[in-house]
PDB file of C-alpha atoms in Angstrom:
ATOM      1  CA  MET A  57       0.000   0.000   0.000  1.00 40.00           C
ATOM      2  CA  VAL A  58       1.390   3.356  -1.005  1.00 38.00           C
ATOM      3  CA  GLY A  59       0.465   6.501   0.927  1.00 39.00           C
ATOM      4  CA  ILE A  60       1.092  10.134   0.121  1.00 35.00           C
ATOM      5  CA  VAL A  61       1.451  12.690   2.899  1.00 36.00           C
ATOM      6  CA  LEU A  62       1.591  16.390   2.252  1.00 35.00           C
ATOM      7  CA  ALA A  63       3.123  18.557   4.945  1.00 40.00           C
ATOM      8  CA  VAL A  64       2.281  22.222   4.993  1.00 38.00           C
ATOM      9  CA  ARG A  65       4.622  24.428   6.990  1.00 46.00           C
ATOM     10  CA  GLY A  66       5.297  28.054   7.679  1.00 48.00           C
ATOM     11  CA  PRO A  67       3.212  30.851   6.142  1.00 48.00           C
ATOM     12  CA  ALA A  68       1.446  28.487   3.775  1.00 45.00           C
ATOM     13  CA  ARG A  69       0.055  26.568   6.748  1.00 46.00           C
ATOM     14  CA  GLN A  70      -1.283  29.738   8.323  1.00 47.00           C
ATOM     15  CA  LEU A  71      -2.944  30.690   5.045  1.00 41.00           C
ATOM     16  CA  TRP A  72      -4.655  27.271   4.827  1.00 41.00           C
ATOM     17  CA  LEU A  73      -6.054  27.495   8.331  1.00 43.00           C
ATOM     18  CA  SER A  74      -7.137  31.107   8.343  1.00 50.00           C
ATOM     19  CA  SER A  75      -8.310  31.873   4.821  1.00 58.00           C
ATOM     20  CA  PRO A  76     -12.118  32.504   4.831  1.00 61.00           C
ATOM     21  CA  LEU A  77     -12.134  31.849   1.093  1.00 62.00           C
ATOM     22  CA  LEU A  78     -11.052  28.246   1.593  1.00 62.00           C
ATOM     23  CA  LEU A  79     -13.655  27.729   4.316  1.00 61.00           C
ATOM     24  CA  LEU A  80     -16.402  29.027   2.032  1.00 57.00           C
ATOM     25  CA  LEU A  81     -15.171  26.722  -0.703  1.00 56.00           C
ATOM     26  CA  LEU A  82     -15.378  23.716   1.607  1.00 59.00           C
ATOM     27  CA  LEU A  83     -18.907  24.667   2.706  1.00 56.00           C
ATOM     28  CA  PHE A  84     -19.968  25.098  -0.913  1.00 50.00           C
ATOM     29  CA  LEU A  85     -18.644  21.646  -1.835  1.00 53.00           C
ATOM     30  CA  LEU A  86     -20.443  20.073   1.130  1.00 53.00           C
ATOM     31  CA  LEU A  87     -23.730  21.775   0.206  1.00 48.00           C
ATOM     32  CA  LEU A  88     -23.356  20.671  -3.413  1.00 45.00           C
ATOM     33  CA  LEU A  89     -22.817  17.092  -2.278  1.00 46.00           C
ATOM     34  CA  LEU A  90     -25.984  17.154  -0.157  1.00 42.00           C
ATOM     35  CA  LEU A  91     -28.045  18.600  -2.993  1.00 41.00           C
ATOM     36  CA  CYS A  92     -26.818  15.964  -5.409  1.00 40.00           C
ATOM     37  CA  ARG A  93     -27.705  13.214  -2.976  1.00 41.00           C
ATOM     38  CA  GLY A  94     -31.173  14.701  -2.461  1.00 39.00           C
ATOM     39  CA  ALA A  95     -31.817  14.925  -6.190  1.00 37.00           C
ATOM     40  CA  SER A  96     -30.963  11.263  -6.658  1.00 37.00           C
ATOM     41  CA  ALA A  97     -33.334  10.200  -3.820  1.00 37.00           C
ATOM     42  CA  GLN A  98     -36.640  11.710  -4.925  1.00 44.00           C
ATOM     43  CA  TYR A  99     -38.566   8.582  -4.009  1.00 50.00           C
ATOM     44  CA  SER A 100     -38.593   5.843  -1.423  1.00 56.00           C
ATOM     45  CA  SER A 101     -40.432   2.550  -1.376  1.00 58.00           C
ATOM     46  CA  ASN A 102     -40.794  -0.809   0.299  1.00 73.00           C
ATOM     47  CA  MET A 103     -43.009  -3.784  -0.433  1.00 86.00           C
ATOM     48  CA  CYS A 104     -46.133  -1.977   0.845  1.00 91.00           C
ATOM     49  CA  ASN A 105     -45.672   1.792   0.389  1.00 94.00           C
ATOM     50  CA  TRP A 106     -44.298   4.115  -2.285  1.00 94.00           C
ATOM     51  CA  LYS A 107     -43.423   7.783  -1.948  1.00 93.00           C
ATOM     52  CA  GLY A 108     -41.985   9.831  -4.789  1.00 90.00           C
ATOM     53  CA  SER A 109     -41.750  13.210  -6.489  1.00 87.00           C
ATOM     54  CA  GLY A 110     -42.609  14.233 -10.013  1.00 80.00           C
ATOM     55  CA  LEU A 111     -39.667  16.659  -9.977  1.00 77.00           C
ATOM     56  CA  THR A 112     -37.470  13.808 -11.162  1.00 68.00           C
ATOM     57  CA  HIS A 113     -39.605  13.701 -14.337  1.00 56.00           C
ATOM     58  CA  GLU A 114     -39.530  17.418 -15.109  1.00 51.00           C
ATOM     59  CA  ALA A 115     -37.269  16.967 -18.108  1.00 47.00           C
ATOM     60  CA  HIS A 116     -39.474  14.168 -19.450  1.00 52.00           C
ATOM     61  CA  LYS A 117     -43.043  15.140 -18.701  1.00 54.00           C
ATOM     62  CA  LYS A 118     -44.488  12.205 -20.648  1.00 59.00           C
ATOM     63  CA  ASP A 119     -42.575   9.585 -18.688  1.00 80.00           C
ATOM     64  CA  VAL A 120     -44.544   6.670 -17.245  1.00 87.00           C
ATOM     65  CA  GLU A 121     -42.974   5.102 -14.174  1.00 89.00           C
ATOM     66  CA  GLN A 122     -43.711   1.550 -13.086  1.00 91.00           C
ATOM     67  CA  VAL A 123     -44.285   0.950  -9.364  1.00 92.00           C
ATOM     68  CA  TYR A 124     -44.390  -2.612  -8.013  1.00 92.00           C
ATOM     69  CA  LEU A 125     -45.851  -3.366  -4.579  1.00 92.00           C
ATOM     70  CA  ARG A 126     -46.416  -6.764  -2.998  1.00 90.00           C
ATOM     71  CA  CYS A 127     -48.583  -6.291   0.083  1.00 89.00           C
ATOM     72  CA  SER A 128     -52.179  -6.615   1.246  1.00 86.00           C
ATOM     73  CA  GLU A 129     -52.336  -2.935   2.248  1.00 88.00           C
ATOM     74  CA  GLY A 130     -50.253   0.218   1.972  1.00 92.00           C
ATOM     75  CA  SER A 131     -50.165   3.709   0.480  1.00 94.00           C
ATOM     76  CA  ILE A 132     -49.016   5.786  -2.485  1.00 95.00           C
ATOM     77  CA  GLU A 133     -47.829   9.394  -2.061  1.00 94.00           C
ATOM     78  CA  TRP A 134     -46.780  11.303  -5.194  1.00 93.00           C
ATOM     79  CA  MET A 135     -45.598  14.881  -4.667  1.00 91.00           C
ATOM     80  CA  TYR A 136     -45.576  17.387  -7.555  1.00 88.00           C
ATOM     81  CA  PRO A 137     -47.164  14.851  -9.941  1.00 90.00           C
ATOM     82  CA  ILE A 138     -45.739  15.051 -13.472  1.00 87.00           C
ATOM     83  CA  GLY A 139     -46.170  12.362 -16.121  1.00 89.00           C
ATOM     84  CA  ALA A 140     -47.807   9.146 -14.962  1.00 92.00           C
ATOM     85  CA  LEU A 141     -47.459   6.127 -12.700  1.00 93.00           C
ATOM     86  CA  ILE A 142     -48.570   2.552 -13.262  1.00 94.00           C
ATOM     87  CA  ILE A 143     -49.183   0.902  -9.882  1.00 94.00           C
ATOM     88  CA  ASN A 144     -48.781  -2.880 -10.050  1.00 92.00           C
ATOM     89  CA  LEU A 145     -50.283  -4.484  -6.943  1.00 90.00           C
ATOM     90  CA  GLN A 146     -49.746  -8.082  -5.924  1.00 86.00           C
ATOM     91  CA  PRO A 147     -50.918  -9.942  -2.801  1.00 81.00           C
ATOM     92  CA  ASN A 148     -48.246 -10.924  -0.307  1.00 74.00           C
ATOM     93  CA  ILE A 149     -49.367 -14.546  -0.287  1.00 64.00           C
ATOM     94  CA  VAL A 150     -49.161 -17.140  -3.042  1.00 58.00           C
ATOM     95  CA  SER A 151     -52.552 -17.812  -4.600  1.00 55.00           C
ATOM     96  CA  LEU A 152     -53.624 -20.105  -7.390  1.00 47.00           C
ATOM     97  CA  SER A 153     -56.080 -17.514  -8.629  1.00 59.00           C
ATOM     98  CA  ASN A 154     -56.641 -13.793  -8.144  1.00 68.00           C
ATOM     99  CA  LYS A 155     -60.245 -13.850  -9.347  1.00 69.00           C
ATOM    100  CA  HIS A 156     -61.530 -13.600  -5.765  1.00 71.00           C
ATOM    101  CA  LEU A 157     -59.395 -10.571  -4.919  1.00 82.00           C
ATOM    102  CA  THR A 158     -60.911  -7.108  -4.559  1.00 84.00           C
ATOM    103  CA  VAL A 159     -58.811  -3.925  -4.582  1.00 90.00           C
ATOM    104  CA  CYS A 160     -60.042  -0.867  -2.678  1.00 89.00           C
ATOM    105  CA  ILE A 161     -58.438   2.569  -2.606  1.00 92.00           C
ATOM    106  CA  LYS A 162     -59.198   5.538  -0.382  1.00 91.00           C
ATOM    107  CA  PRO A 163     -57.772   8.894  -1.593  1.00 92.00           C
ATOM    108  CA  PHE A 164     -56.142  11.195   0.941  1.00 90.00           C
ATOM    109  CA  LYS A 165     -58.323  14.060   2.129  1.00 85.00           C
ATOM    110  CA  ASN A 166     -56.452  16.738   0.131  1.00 86.00           C
ATOM    111  CA  SER A 167     -55.264  14.591  -2.747  1.00 90.00           C
ATOM    112  CA  MET A 168     -54.951  16.608  -5.968  1.00 90.00           C
ATOM    113  CA  GLY A 169     -52.941  16.927  -9.144  1.00 91.00           C
ATOM    114  CA  ALA A 170     -53.807  13.687 -10.936  1.00 93.00           C
ATOM    115  CA  ASN A 171     -56.605  11.467 -12.218  1.00 94.00           C
ATOM    116  CA  ILE A 172     -56.664   7.791 -11.247  1.00 95.00           C
ATOM    117  CA  TYR A 173     -57.678   5.230 -13.868  1.00 96.00           C
ATOM    118  CA  LEU A 174     -57.948   1.482 -14.272  1.00 94.00           C
ATOM    119  CA  GLU A 175     -55.660   0.372 -17.084  1.00 92.00           C
ATOM    120  CA  LYS A 176     -55.922  -2.937 -18.917  1.00 89.00           C
ATOM    121  CA  THR A 177     -54.423  -3.750 -22.317  1.00 87.00           C
ATOM    122  CA  GLY A 178     -54.007  -0.047 -23.071  1.00 86.00           C
ATOM    123  CA  GLU A 179     -57.584   0.981 -22.266  1.00 90.00           C
ATOM    124  CA  LEU A 180     -58.280   3.491 -19.484  1.00 93.00           C
ATOM    125  CA  LYS A 181     -61.360   3.686 -17.253  1.00 94.00           C
ATOM    126  CA  LEU A 182     -61.661   6.726 -14.967  1.00 94.00           C
ATOM    127  CA  LEU A 183     -61.828   5.741 -11.305  1.00 93.00           C
ATOM    128  CA  VAL A 184     -61.115   8.968  -9.357  1.00 93.00           C
ATOM    129  CA  ARG A 185     -61.220  12.418 -10.951  1.00 92.00           C
ATOM    130  CA  ASP A 186     -58.745  15.062  -9.804  1.00 91.00           C
ATOM    131  CA  GLY A 187     -60.453  17.210  -7.173  1.00 80.00           C
ATOM    132  CA  ASP A 188     -62.871  14.610  -5.757  1.00 79.00           C
ATOM    133  CA  HIS A 189     -62.379  15.304  -2.064  1.00 68.00           C
ATOM    134  CA  ASN A 190     -64.855  13.100  -0.210  1.00 72.00           C
ATOM    135  CA  PRO A 191     -62.605  11.985   2.667  1.00 66.00           C
ATOM    136  CA  ARG A 192     -64.625   8.832   3.378  1.00 70.00           C
ATOM    137  CA  LYS A 193     -65.294   7.583  -0.144  1.00 81.00           C
ATOM    138  CA  VAL A 194     -63.728   4.252  -1.046  1.00 84.00           C
ATOM    139  CA  TYR A 195     -63.367   2.929  -4.599  1.00 88.00           C
ATOM    140  CA  CYS A 196     -63.313  -0.847  -5.122  1.00 86.00           C
ATOM    141  CA  PHE A 197     -62.831  -3.072  -8.163  1.00 88.00           C
ATOM    142  CA  ASN A 198     -61.951  -6.654  -9.007  1.00 88.00           C
ATOM    143  CA  PHE A 199     -58.252  -7.407  -9.103  1.00 88.00           C
ATOM    144  CA  ASP A 200     -58.413  -8.715 -12.678  1.00 87.00           C
ATOM    145  CA  GLN A 201     -59.912  -5.451 -13.976  1.00 89.00           C
ATOM    146  CA  GLY A 202     -56.436  -3.984 -14.403  1.00 90.00           C
ATOM    147  CA  ALA A 203     -53.638  -1.962 -12.841  1.00 92.00           C
ATOM    148  CA  LEU A 204     -53.918   1.550 -11.417  1.00 95.00           C
ATOM    149  CA  PHE A 205     -52.840   4.281 -13.828  1.00 96.00           C
ATOM    150  CA  VAL A 206     -52.211   7.638 -12.127  1.00 95.00           C
ATOM    151  CA  GLU A 207     -51.853  10.510 -14.615  1.00 94.00           C
ATOM    152  CA  ALA A 208     -50.925  14.065 -13.670  1.00 91.00           C
ATOM    153  CA  THR A 209     -53.329  16.765 -14.858  1.00 90.00           C
ATOM    154  CA  LEU A 210     -51.864  19.527 -17.004  1.00 76.00           C
ATOM    155  CA  LYS A 211     -52.051  22.733 -14.965  1.00 70.00           C
ATOM    156  CA  GLN A 212     -49.899  25.842 -14.850  1.00 62.00           C
ATOM    157  CA  ASP A 213     -50.236  26.133 -11.083  1.00 66.00           C
ATOM    158  CA  ILE A 214     -46.875  25.127  -9.602  1.00 56.00           C
ATOM    159  CA  SER A 215     -48.015  25.149  -5.972  1.00 68.00           C
ATOM    160  CA  ARG A 216     -47.339  22.085  -3.888  1.00 71.00           C
ATOM    161  CA  LYS A 217     -49.644  19.197  -4.810  1.00 83.00           C
ATOM    162  CA  ILE A 218     -49.771  15.659  -3.493  1.00 89.00           C
ATOM    163  CA  THR A 219     -51.691  12.825  -5.074  1.00 92.00           C
ATOM    164  CA  GLY A 220     -52.067  10.020  -2.586  1.00 93.00           C
ATOM    165  CA  PHE A 221     -54.249   7.166  -1.468  1.00 94.00           C
ATOM    166  CA  GLN A 222     -54.372   4.069   0.717  1.00 93.00           C
ATOM    167  CA  TYR A 223     -55.042   0.676  -0.821  1.00 93.00           C
ATOM    168  CA  GLU A 224     -56.210  -2.729   0.405  1.00 89.00           C
ATOM    169  CA  LEU A 225     -56.387  -6.138  -1.249  1.00 88.00           C
ATOM    170  CA  THR A 226     -59.164  -8.330   0.098  1.00 77.00           C
ATOM    171  CA  ASN A 227     -60.118 -11.902  -0.603  1.00 70.00           C
ATOM    172  CA  LYS A 228     -63.885 -11.881  -1.076  1.00 58.00           C
ATOM    173  CA  ARG A 229     -64.146 -15.418   0.262  1.00 55.00           C
ATOM    174  CA  GLU A 230     -62.277 -14.532   3.433  1.00 51.00           C
ATOM    175  CA  VAL A 231     -64.558 -11.595   4.239  1.00 45.00           C
ATOM    176  CA  SER A 232     -67.537 -13.927   4.667  1.00 45.00           C
ATOM    177  CA  ASP A 233     -65.745 -16.651   6.641  1.00 46.00           C
ATOM    178  CA  LEU A 234     -65.951 -16.521  10.427  1.00 44.00           C
ATOM    179  CA  TYR A 235     -62.420 -17.781  10.927  1.00 44.00           C
ATOM    180  CA  THR A 236     -60.895 -14.736   9.253  1.00 47.00           C
ATOM    181  CA  ALA A 237     -63.142 -12.040  10.729  1.00 62.00           C
ATOM    182  CA  SER A 238     -63.531 -10.272  14.051  1.00 76.00           C
ATOM    183  CA  VAL A 239     -66.429 -12.013  15.806  1.00 82.00           C
ATOM    184  CA  VAL A 240     -68.390 -10.915  18.890  1.00 86.00           C
ATOM    185  CA  ARG A 241     -71.755 -11.704  20.417  1.00 88.00           C
ATOM    186  CA  GLY A 242     -73.622  -8.718  21.809  1.00 90.00           C
ATOM    187  CA  SER A 243     -76.518  -6.297  21.719  1.00 92.00           C
ATOM    188  CA  ILE A 244     -77.059  -2.959  19.968  1.00 91.00           C
ATOM    189  CA  GLN A 245     -77.050  -0.138  22.522  1.00 91.00           C
ATOM    190  CA  ASN A 246     -77.295   2.846  20.197  1.00 92.00           C
ATOM    191  CA  VAL A 247     -77.201   3.748  16.496  1.00 93.00           C
ATOM    192  CA  THR A 248     -76.033   7.107  15.132  1.00 93.00           C
ATOM    193  CA  ASN A 249     -76.878   7.762  11.485  1.00 91.00           C
ATOM    194  CA  GLU A 250     -74.671  10.006   9.332  1.00 86.00           C
ATOM    195  CA  PRO A 251     -76.661  10.771   6.136  1.00 84.00           C
ATOM    196  CA  GLU A 252     -73.827  12.789   4.551  1.00 75.00           C
ATOM    197  CA  GLN A 253     -71.473   9.832   4.785  1.00 72.00           C
ATOM    198  CA  GLN A 254     -74.221   7.260   4.130  1.00 76.00           C
ATOM    199  CA  GLU A 255     -73.094   5.398   7.243  1.00 82.00           C
ATOM    200  CA  SER A 256     -74.419   4.235  10.592  1.00 88.00           C
ATOM    201  CA  ILE A 257     -72.275   3.999  13.742  1.00 90.00           C
ATOM    202  CA  ILE A 258     -73.331   1.133  16.007  1.00 91.00           C
ATOM    203  CA  ASP A 259     -72.532   1.069  19.741  1.00 92.00           C
ATOM    204  CA  ILE A 260     -72.247  -2.548  20.884  1.00 91.00           C
ATOM    205  CA  HIS A 261     -72.350  -4.068  24.349  1.00 92.00           C
ATOM    206  CA  VAL A 262     -70.402  -7.345  24.113  1.00 91.00           C
ATOM    207  CA  SER A 263     -71.533 -10.431  26.007  1.00 89.00           C
ATOM    208  CA  LYS A 264     -69.006 -12.795  24.399  1.00 88.00           C
ATOM    209  CA  LEU A 265     -65.762 -11.878  22.654  1.00 87.00           C
ATOM    210  CA  TYR A 266     -64.692 -14.639  20.267  1.00 84.00           C
ATOM    211  CA  ARG A 267     -62.035 -12.828  18.285  1.00 81.00           C
ATOM    212  CA  GLN A 268     -61.058  -9.278  17.469  1.00 81.00           C
ATOM    213  CA  LYS A 269     -58.336  -7.302  15.724  1.00 72.00           C
ATOM    214  CA  ASN A 270     -56.922  -3.829  16.418  1.00 74.00           C
ATOM    215  CA  LYS A 271     -58.609  -3.616  19.842  1.00 80.00           C
ATOM    216  CA  VAL A 272     -61.930  -2.379  18.486  1.00 82.00           C
ATOM    217  CA  PHE A 273     -63.686  -3.530  21.673  1.00 86.00           C
ATOM    218  CA  GLN A 274     -62.349  -2.294  25.001  1.00 87.00           C
ATOM    219  CA  LEU A 275     -62.940  -3.587  28.517  1.00 87.00           C
ATOM    220  CA  VAL A 276     -64.780  -0.974  30.614  1.00 86.00           C
ATOM    221  CA  GLU A 277     -63.530  -1.438  34.163  1.00 81.00           C
ATOM    222  CA  SER A 278     -66.474   0.271  35.832  1.00 80.00           C
ATOM    223  CA  SER A 279     -68.952  -2.198  34.357  1.00 77.00           C
ATOM    224  CA  GLU A 280     -66.499  -5.087  33.721  1.00 79.00           C
ATOM    225  CA  SER A 281     -67.909  -5.470  30.222  1.00 85.00           C
ATOM    226  CA  TRP A 282     -66.614  -5.067  26.672  1.00 89.00           C
ATOM    227  CA  GLN A 283     -67.892  -2.232  24.501  1.00 90.00           C
ATOM    228  CA  GLY A 284     -67.045  -0.822  21.086  1.00 89.00           C
ATOM    229  CA  GLN A 285     -68.216   0.783  17.860  1.00 89.00           C
ATOM    230  CA  ILE A 286     -68.511  -0.517  14.326  1.00 87.00           C
ATOM    231  CA  LYS A 287     -69.770   1.097  11.122  1.00 86.00           C
ATOM    232  CA  THR A 288     -72.077  -0.113   8.407  1.00 84.00           C
ATOM    233  CA  LEU A 289     -73.995   1.276   5.436  1.00 79.00           C
ATOM    234  CA  LEU A 290     -76.910   3.582   6.206  1.00 82.00           C
ATOM    235  CA  GLU A 291     -79.100   1.615   3.802  1.00 80.00           C
ATOM    236  CA  CYS A 292     -78.905  -1.408   6.127  1.00 80.00           C
ATOM    237  CA  GLY A 293     -81.351   0.368   8.438  1.00 83.00           C
ATOM    238  CA  VAL A 294     -79.811  -0.816  11.714  1.00 86.00           C
ATOM    239  CA  LYS A 295     -81.843   0.043  14.830  1.00 84.00           C
ATOM    240  CA  PRO A 296     -81.280  -0.536  18.563  1.00 85.00           C
ATOM    241  CA  GLY A 297     -83.401  -3.225  20.177  1.00 79.00           C
ATOM    242  CA  ASN A 298     -83.583  -6.307  22.355  1.00 83.00           C
ATOM    243  CA  GLY A 299     -81.793  -9.567  21.719  1.00 86.00           C
ATOM    244  CA  ASP A 300     -78.259 -10.712  20.993  1.00 88.00           C
ATOM    245  CA  PHE A 301     -76.587 -10.688  17.596  1.00 87.00           C
ATOM    246  CA  LEU A 302     -73.431 -12.296  16.246  1.00 84.00           C
ATOM    247  CA  PHE A 303     -71.403  -9.439  14.749  1.00 85.00           C
ATOM    248  CA  THR A 304     -68.727 -10.273  12.196  1.00 81.00           C
ATOM    249  CA  GLY A 305     -66.551  -7.794  10.362  1.00 79.00           C
ATOM    250  CA  ARG A 306     -63.074  -6.634   9.515  1.00 77.00           C
ATOM    251  CA  ILE A 307     -60.820  -3.610   9.762  1.00 78.00           C
ATOM    252  CA  HIS A 308     -61.205  -1.527   6.598  1.00 80.00           C
ATOM    253  CA  PHE A 309     -58.805   1.426   6.259  1.00 82.00           C
ATOM    254  CA  GLY A 310     -58.383   1.562  10.013  1.00 76.00           C
ATOM    255  CA  GLU A 311     -62.108   1.368  10.838  1.00 78.00           C
ATOM    256  CA  ALA A 312     -64.210  -1.577  12.022  1.00 79.00           C
ATOM    257  CA  ARG A 313     -66.757  -2.383   9.298  1.00 80.00           C
ATOM    258  CA  LEU A 314     -69.728  -4.684   9.782  1.00 79.00           C
ATOM    259  CA  SER A 315     -69.944  -7.671   7.435  1.00 66.00           C
ATOM    260  CA  CYS A 316     -72.870  -9.566   8.900  1.00 66.00           C
ATOM    261  CA  ALA A 317     -75.050  -9.550  12.049  1.00 75.00           C
ATOM    262  CA  PRO A 318     -77.615 -12.363  12.276  1.00 75.00           C
ATOM    263  CA  ARG A 319     -79.588 -12.792  15.479  1.00 80.00           C
ATOM    264  CA  PHE A 320     -77.658 -15.174  17.692  1.00 80.00           C
ATOM    265  CA  LYS A 321     -80.477 -17.729  17.844  1.00 82.00           C
ATOM    266  CA  ASP A 322     -80.622 -17.784  14.027  1.00 80.00           C
ATOM    267  CA  PHE A 323     -76.856 -18.208  13.864  1.00 76.00           C
ATOM    268  CA  LEU A 324     -77.020 -21.157  16.304  1.00 80.00           C
ATOM    269  CA  ARG A 325     -79.587 -22.866  14.128  1.00 83.00           C
ATOM    270  CA  MET A 326     -77.460 -22.403  10.971  1.00 79.00           C
ATOM    271  CA  TYR A 327     -74.277 -23.369  12.821  1.00 76.00           C
ATOM    272  CA  LYS A 328     -75.694 -26.631  14.171  1.00 81.00           C
ATOM    273  CA  ASP A 329     -77.161 -27.488  10.768  1.00 80.00           C
ATOM    274  CA  ALA A 330     -73.776 -26.954   9.099  1.00 78.00           C
ATOM    275  CA  GLU A 331     -72.044 -28.897  11.886  1.00 78.00           C
ATOM    276  CA  ASN A 332     -74.332 -31.889  11.377  1.00 80.00           C
ATOM    277  CA  LYS A 333     -73.507 -31.834   7.663  1.00 79.00           C
ATOM    278  CA  GLY A 334     -69.767 -31.471   8.295  1.00 77.00           C
ATOM    279  CA  LEU A 335     -69.636 -28.142   6.456  1.00 70.00           C
ATOM    280  CA  ASN A 336     -68.294 -25.862   9.198  1.00 67.00           C
ATOM    281  CA  PRO A 337     -64.966 -24.207   8.251  1.00 62.00           C
ATOM    282  CA  CYS A 338     -64.209 -23.673  11.964  1.00 64.00           C
ATOM    283  CA  GLU A 339     -65.445 -24.338  15.463  1.00 66.00           C
ATOM    284  CA  ILE A 340     -66.385 -21.666  17.978  1.00 64.00           C
ATOM    285  CA  GLY A 341     -67.825 -21.904  21.470  1.00 63.00           C
ATOM    286  CA  THR A 342     -71.517 -21.131  21.271  1.00 58.00           C
ATOM    287  CA  VAL A 343     -72.199 -20.742  24.985  1.00 53.00           C
TER     288      VAL A 343
END
């Protein structure tokens, strides 16, 4: 190994240490290095989420960038959208068929700057128009209907824009199966209808907790009972009343959504009938 050592002595050394011009030069080089590194890192991604900036496409405004994600849920965040993105989603489990998969996306509250399409074999179908700002609206489609094509809208406004949304991949068979859902037995204490959102919020008093995810139902120490809230469509016409129900559902974009709620006595009848025929996909305690 060969090394080179430069020794600076005398007046030259004093000039090197004290010259403000050299210090400014060093600071300039350091700043330039940081800027170059920032320009080459305009996006970040993992298997579930992607975050990027259209500023990397400014010289090629018609560029289409491919994004590949392999996850059951995640998010896309595209700052200063320019050009277009093709979002290729894949489930994170091996499946023989994707025909039972449903894709749902929920745009961010202030998402703007791009239209979102479904793209298949070169044909585009508008899914979300730029400027649609309903914070609770969810858009769903079958997995085999195509990939997501996100195209920036041509506007002269250069203010900061972010196009973004959450996504979820759901197996339609799994949603209806008890062994994959949150399951509780309980009664309806109160129902709050929200006509603007076309939703109903159901307050549930739990008498038996079979399974839950994300701690939707909490133990109330004062009453030593489990309570929680779930949401469902307004059109279901849910009303408070007597009797126990079997509530099944899943977490959908961070909220507990009701899938099914038969009266418990009706569920017992169907459960025992399926058990006698050997058709039950799972066993749960019915006491």
